[in-house]
Amino acid sequence: MKTMKEKDIPALVQAVVDIGCDIHAIGRWGYVFGDGDLTPAQQRAIAPQLRWIAETYGERDHLMDEIIAYLGRSDAMSRLSRRQVSTDGGGRIRLVSKT
């Protein structure tokens, strides 16, 4: 599998946003992309696009810290809906606010 390069982070984020998904850092723990607001039919419709993103950008676990930092920058956030997410004590992700 292809390995993503740090220079590709902005394009990855934009590709996720362009298909209608949100992408969010969760503190320093990680990041998530997708949208819990999508219906099952909408989720099925974007599945091929998410696979394309995974295939195009490749393995990115080694860039976790860099992706989280990029998502925290104001220029990246200006393109994204401003949601804050948090984890509860059990590691589940929950929406804190949406502005």
JSON list of C-alpha atoms in Angstrom, two decimals:
[
{"chain": "A", "resi": 1, "resn": "MET", "atom": "CA", "xyz": [0.00, 0.00, 0.00]},
{"chain": "A", "resi": 2, "resn": "LYS", "atom": "CA", "xyz": [1.09, 3.54, -0.70]},
{"chain": "A", "resi": 3, "resn": "THR", "atom": "CA", "xyz": [2.47, 5.62, 2.19]},
{"chain": "A", "resi": 4, "resn": "MET", "atom": "CA", "xyz": [1.18, 9.16, 2.53]},
{"chain": "A", "resi": 5, "resn": "LYS", "atom": "CA", "xyz": [3.62, 12.06, 2.73]},
{"chain": "A", "resi": 6, "resn": "GLU", "atom": "CA", "xyz": [3.24, 15.02, 5.09]},
{"chain": "A", "resi": 7, "resn": "LYS", "atom": "CA", "xyz": [2.89, 17.42, 2.15]},
{"chain": "A", "resi": 8, "resn": "ASP", "atom": "CA", "xyz": [-0.33, 15.60, 1.20]},
{"chain": "A", "resi": 9, "resn": "ILE", "atom": "CA", "xyz": [-2.17, 16.37, 4.44]},
{"chain": "A", "resi": 10, "resn": "PRO", "atom": "CA", "xyz": [-3.97, 19.51, 3.13]},
{"chain": "A", "resi": 11, "resn": "ALA", "atom": "CA", "xyz": [-5.15, 17.61, 0.05]},
{"chain": "A", "resi": 12, "resn": "LEU", "atom": "CA", "xyz": [-6.38, 14.69, 2.19]},
{"chain": "A", "resi": 13, "resn": "VAL", "atom": "CA", "xyz": [-8.37, 17.03, 4.43]},
{"chain": "A", "resi": 14, "resn": "GLN", "atom": "CA", "xyz": [-9.82, 18.85, 1.42]},
{"chain": "A", "resi": 15, "resn": "ALA", "atom": "CA", "xyz": [-10.76, 15.57, -0.27]},
{"chain": "A", "resi": 16, "resn": "VAL", "atom": "CA", "xyz": [-12.66, 14.47, 2.84]},
{"chain": "A", "resi": 17, "resn": "VAL", "atom": "CA", "xyz": [-14.47, 17.82, 3.08]},
{"chain": "A", "resi": 18, "resn": "ASP", "atom": "CA", "xyz": [-15.24, 17.82, -0.65]},
{"chain": "A", "resi": 19, "resn": "ILE", "atom": "CA", "xyz": [-17.26, 14.61, -0.41]},
{"chain": "A", "resi": 20, "resn": "GLY", "atom": "CA", "xyz": [-19.37, 16.11, 2.37]},
{"chain": "A", "resi": 21, "resn": "CYS", "atom": "CA", "xyz": [-17.72, 14.59, 5.42]},
{"chain": "A", "resi": 22, "resn": "ASP", "atom": "CA", "xyz": [-16.34, 16.39, 8.41]},
{"chain": "A", "resi": 23, "resn": "ILE", "atom": "CA", "xyz": [-12.85, 15.69, 9.73]},
{"chain": "A", "resi": 24, "resn": "HIS", "atom": "CA", "xyz": [-11.92, 16.52, 13.31]},
{"chain": "A", "resi": 25, "resn": "ALA", "atom": "CA", "xyz": [-8.98, 16.17, 15.63]},
{"chain": "A", "resi": 26, "resn": "ILE", "atom": "CA", "xyz": [-9.83, 14.69, 19.00]},
{"chain": "A", "resi": 27, "resn": "GLY", "atom": "CA", "xyz": [-7.41, 16.45, 21.26]},
{"chain": "A", "resi": 28, "resn": "ARG", "atom": "CA", "xyz": [-4.01, 14.82, 20.81]},
{"chain": "A", "resi": 29, "resn": "TRP", "atom": "CA", "xyz": [-5.55, 11.37, 20.74]},
{"chain": "A", "resi": 30, "resn": "GLY", "atom": "CA", "xyz": [-6.41, 11.12, 17.07]},
{"chain": "A", "resi": 31, "resn": "TYR", "atom": "CA", "xyz": [-8.80, 12.29, 14.42]},
{"chain": "A", "resi": 32, "resn": "VAL", "atom": "CA", "xyz": [-12.01, 11.09, 12.86]},
{"chain": "A", "resi": 33, "resn": "PHE", "atom": "CA", "xyz": [-13.73, 11.70, 9.60]},
{"chain": "A", "resi": 34, "resn": "GLY", "atom": "CA", "xyz": [-17.22, 10.95, 8.55]},
{"chain": "A", "resi": 35, "resn": "ASP", "atom": "CA", "xyz": [-20.51, 12.39, 9.56]},
{"chain": "A", "resi": 36, "resn": "GLY", "atom": "CA", "xyz": [-22.94, 10.91, 12.02]},
{"chain": "A", "resi": 37, "resn": "ASP", "atom": "CA", "xyz": [-25.66, 13.07, 10.49]},
{"chain": "A", "resi": 38, "resn": "LEU", "atom": "CA", "xyz": [-25.64, 11.08, 7.24]},
{"chain": "A", "resi": 39, "resn": "THR", "atom": "CA", "xyz": [-28.44, 8.64, 6.61]},
{"chain": "A", "resi": 40, "resn": "PRO", "atom": "CA", "xyz": [-27.52, 5.02, 5.91]},
{"chain": "A", "resi": 41, "resn": "ALA", "atom": "CA", "xyz": [-28.22, 5.65, 2.21]},
{"chain": "A", "resi": 42, "resn": "GLN", "atom": "CA", "xyz": [-25.89, 8.67, 2.20]},
{"chain": "A", "resi": 43, "resn": "GLN", "atom": "CA", "xyz": [-23.22, 6.65, 4.01]},
{"chain": "A", "resi": 44, "resn": "ARG", "atom": "CA", "xyz": [-23.45, 3.94, 1.35]},
{"chain": "A", "resi": 45, "resn": "ALA", "atom": "CA", "xyz": [-23.25, 6.60, -1.37]},
{"chain": "A", "resi": 46, "resn": "ILE", "atom": "CA", "xyz": [-19.96, 8.05, -0.09]},
{"chain": "A", "resi": 47, "resn": "ALA", "atom": "CA", "xyz": [-18.34, 4.69, 0.72]},
{"chain": "A", "resi": 48, "resn": "PRO", "atom": "CA", "xyz": [-16.70, 4.43, -2.75]},
{"chain": "A", "resi": 49, "resn": "GLN", "atom": "CA", "xyz": [-15.32, 7.95, -2.37]},
{"chain": "A", "resi": 50, "resn": "LEU", "atom": "CA", "xyz": [-13.90, 7.13, 1.06]},
{"chain": "A", "resi": 51, "resn": "ARG", "atom": "CA", "xyz": [-12.25, 4.02, -0.42]},
{"chain": "A", "resi": 52, "resn": "TRP", "atom": "CA", "xyz": [-10.81, 6.20, -3.21]},
{"chain": "A", "resi": 53, "resn": "ILE", "atom": "CA", "xyz": [-9.37, 8.59, -0.60]},
{"chain": "A", "resi": 54, "resn": "ALA", "atom": "CA", "xyz": [-7.82, 5.67, 1.31]},
{"chain": "A", "resi": 55, "resn": "GLU", "atom": "CA", "xyz": [-6.30, 4.25, -1.88]},
{"chain": "A", "resi": 56, "resn": "THR", "atom": "CA", "xyz": [-5.12, 7.62, -3.20]},
{"chain": "A", "resi": 57, "resn": "TYR", "atom": "CA", "xyz": [-3.45, 8.88, -0.03]},
{"chain": "A", "resi": 58, "resn": "GLY", "atom": "CA", "xyz": [-2.46, 5.52, 1.40]},
{"chain": "A", "resi": 59, "resn": "GLU", "atom": "CA", "xyz": [-1.23, 4.61, 4.86]},
{"chain": "A", "resi": 60, "resn": "ARG", "atom": "CA", "xyz": [-1.16, 7.64, 7.15]},
{"chain": "A", "resi": 61, "resn": "ASP", "atom": "CA", "xyz": [-0.87, 6.32, 10.71]},
{"chain": "A", "resi": 62, "resn": "HIS", "atom": "CA", "xyz": [2.73, 7.54, 10.84]},
{"chain": "A", "resi": 63, "resn": "LEU", "atom": "CA", "xyz": [1.41, 11.10, 10.26]},
{"chain": "A", "resi": 64, "resn": "MET", "atom": "CA", "xyz": [-1.14, 11.10, 13.10]},
{"chain": "A", "resi": 65, "resn": "ASP", "atom": "CA", "xyz": [0.51, 13.96, 15.01]},
{"chain": "A", "resi": 66, "resn": "GLU", "atom": "CA", "xyz": [0.96, 16.04, 11.86]},
{"chain": "A", "resi": 67, "resn": "ILE", "atom": "CA", "xyz": [-2.65, 15.54, 10.77]},
{"chain": "A", "resi": 68, "resn": "ILE", "atom": "CA", "xyz": [-3.91, 16.50, 14.23]},
{"chain": "A", "resi": 69, "resn": "ALA", "atom": "CA", "xyz": [-1.71, 19.62, 14.19]},
{"chain": "A", "resi": 70, "resn": "TYR", "atom": "CA", "xyz": [-2.95, 20.55, 10.72]},
{"chain": "A", "resi": 71, "resn": "LEU", "atom": "CA", "xyz": [-6.57, 20.19, 11.80]},
{"chain": "A", "resi": 72, "resn": "GLY", "atom": "CA", "xyz": [-5.87, 22.49, 14.73]},
{"chain": "A", "resi": 73, "resn": "ARG", "atom": "CA", "xyz": [-4.56, 25.29, 12.51]},
{"chain": "A", "resi": 74, "resn": "SER", "atom": "CA", "xyz": [-6.97, 28.12, 11.79]},
{"chain": "A", "resi": 75, "resn": "ASP", "atom": "CA", "xyz": [-6.58, 27.97, 8.00]},
{"chain": "A", "resi": 76, "resn": "ALA", "atom": "CA", "xyz": [-7.62, 24.32, 7.98]},
{"chain": "A", "resi": 77, "resn": "MET", "atom": "CA", "xyz": [-10.50, 24.97, 10.33]},
{"chain": "A", "resi": 78, "resn": "SER", "atom": "CA", "xyz": [-11.84, 27.80, 8.18]},
{"chain": "A", "resi": 79, "resn": "ARG", "atom": "CA", "xyz": [-12.76, 25.19, 5.58]},
{"chain": "A", "resi": 80, "resn": "LEU", "atom": "CA", "xyz": [-14.42, 22.86, 8.05]},
{"chain": "A", "resi": 81, "resn": "SER", "atom": "CA", "xyz": [-17.55, 23.09, 10.08]},
{"chain": "A", "resi": 82, "resn": "ARG", "atom": "CA", "xyz": [-16.50, 24.14, 13.54]},
{"chain": "A", "resi": 83, "resn": "ARG", "atom": "CA", "xyz": [-17.43, 21.22, 15.72]},
{"chain": "A", "resi": 84, "resn": "GLN", "atom": "CA", "xyz": [-15.75, 20.18, 18.88]},
{"chain": "A", "resi": 85, "resn": "VAL", "atom": "CA", "xyz": [-15.65, 16.55, 19.83]},
{"chain": "A", "resi": 86, "resn": "SER", "atom": "CA", "xyz": [-14.51, 14.90, 22.99]},
{"chain": "A", "resi": 87, "resn": "THR", "atom": "CA", "xyz": [-14.12, 11.43, 24.35]},
{"chain": "A", "resi": 88, "resn": "ASP", "atom": "CA", "xyz": [-16.01, 10.26, 27.38]},
{"chain": "A", "resi": 89, "resn": "GLY", "atom": "CA", "xyz": [-14.29, 8.15, 30.01]},
{"chain": "A", "resi": 90, "resn": "GLY", "atom": "CA", "xyz": [-14.95, 4.97, 28.05]},
{"chain": "A", "resi": 91, "resn": "GLY", "atom": "CA", "xyz": [-13.22, 6.16, 24.88]},
{"chain": "A", "resi": 92, "resn": "ARG", "atom": "CA", "xyz": [-16.46, 6.86, 23.01]},
{"chain": "A", "resi": 93, "resn": "ILE", "atom": "CA", "xyz": [-16.54, 10.00, 20.90]},
{"chain": "A", "resi": 94, "resn": "ARG", "atom": "CA", "xyz": [-19.26, 12.57, 21.47]},
{"chain": "A", "resi": 95, "resn": "LEU", "atom": "CA", "xyz": [-20.15, 15.91, 19.90]},
{"chain": "A", "resi": 96, "resn": "VAL", "atom": "CA", "xyz": [-19.53, 18.75, 22.37]},
{"chain": "A", "resi": 97, "resn": "SER", "atom": "CA", "xyz": [-20.69, 21.70, 20.28]},
{"chain": "A", "resi": 98, "resn": "LYS", "atom": "CA", "xyz": [-21.51, 22.74, 16.76]},
{"chain": "A", "resi": 99, "resn": "THR", "atom": "CA", "xyz": [-21.21, 26.37, 15.77]}
]
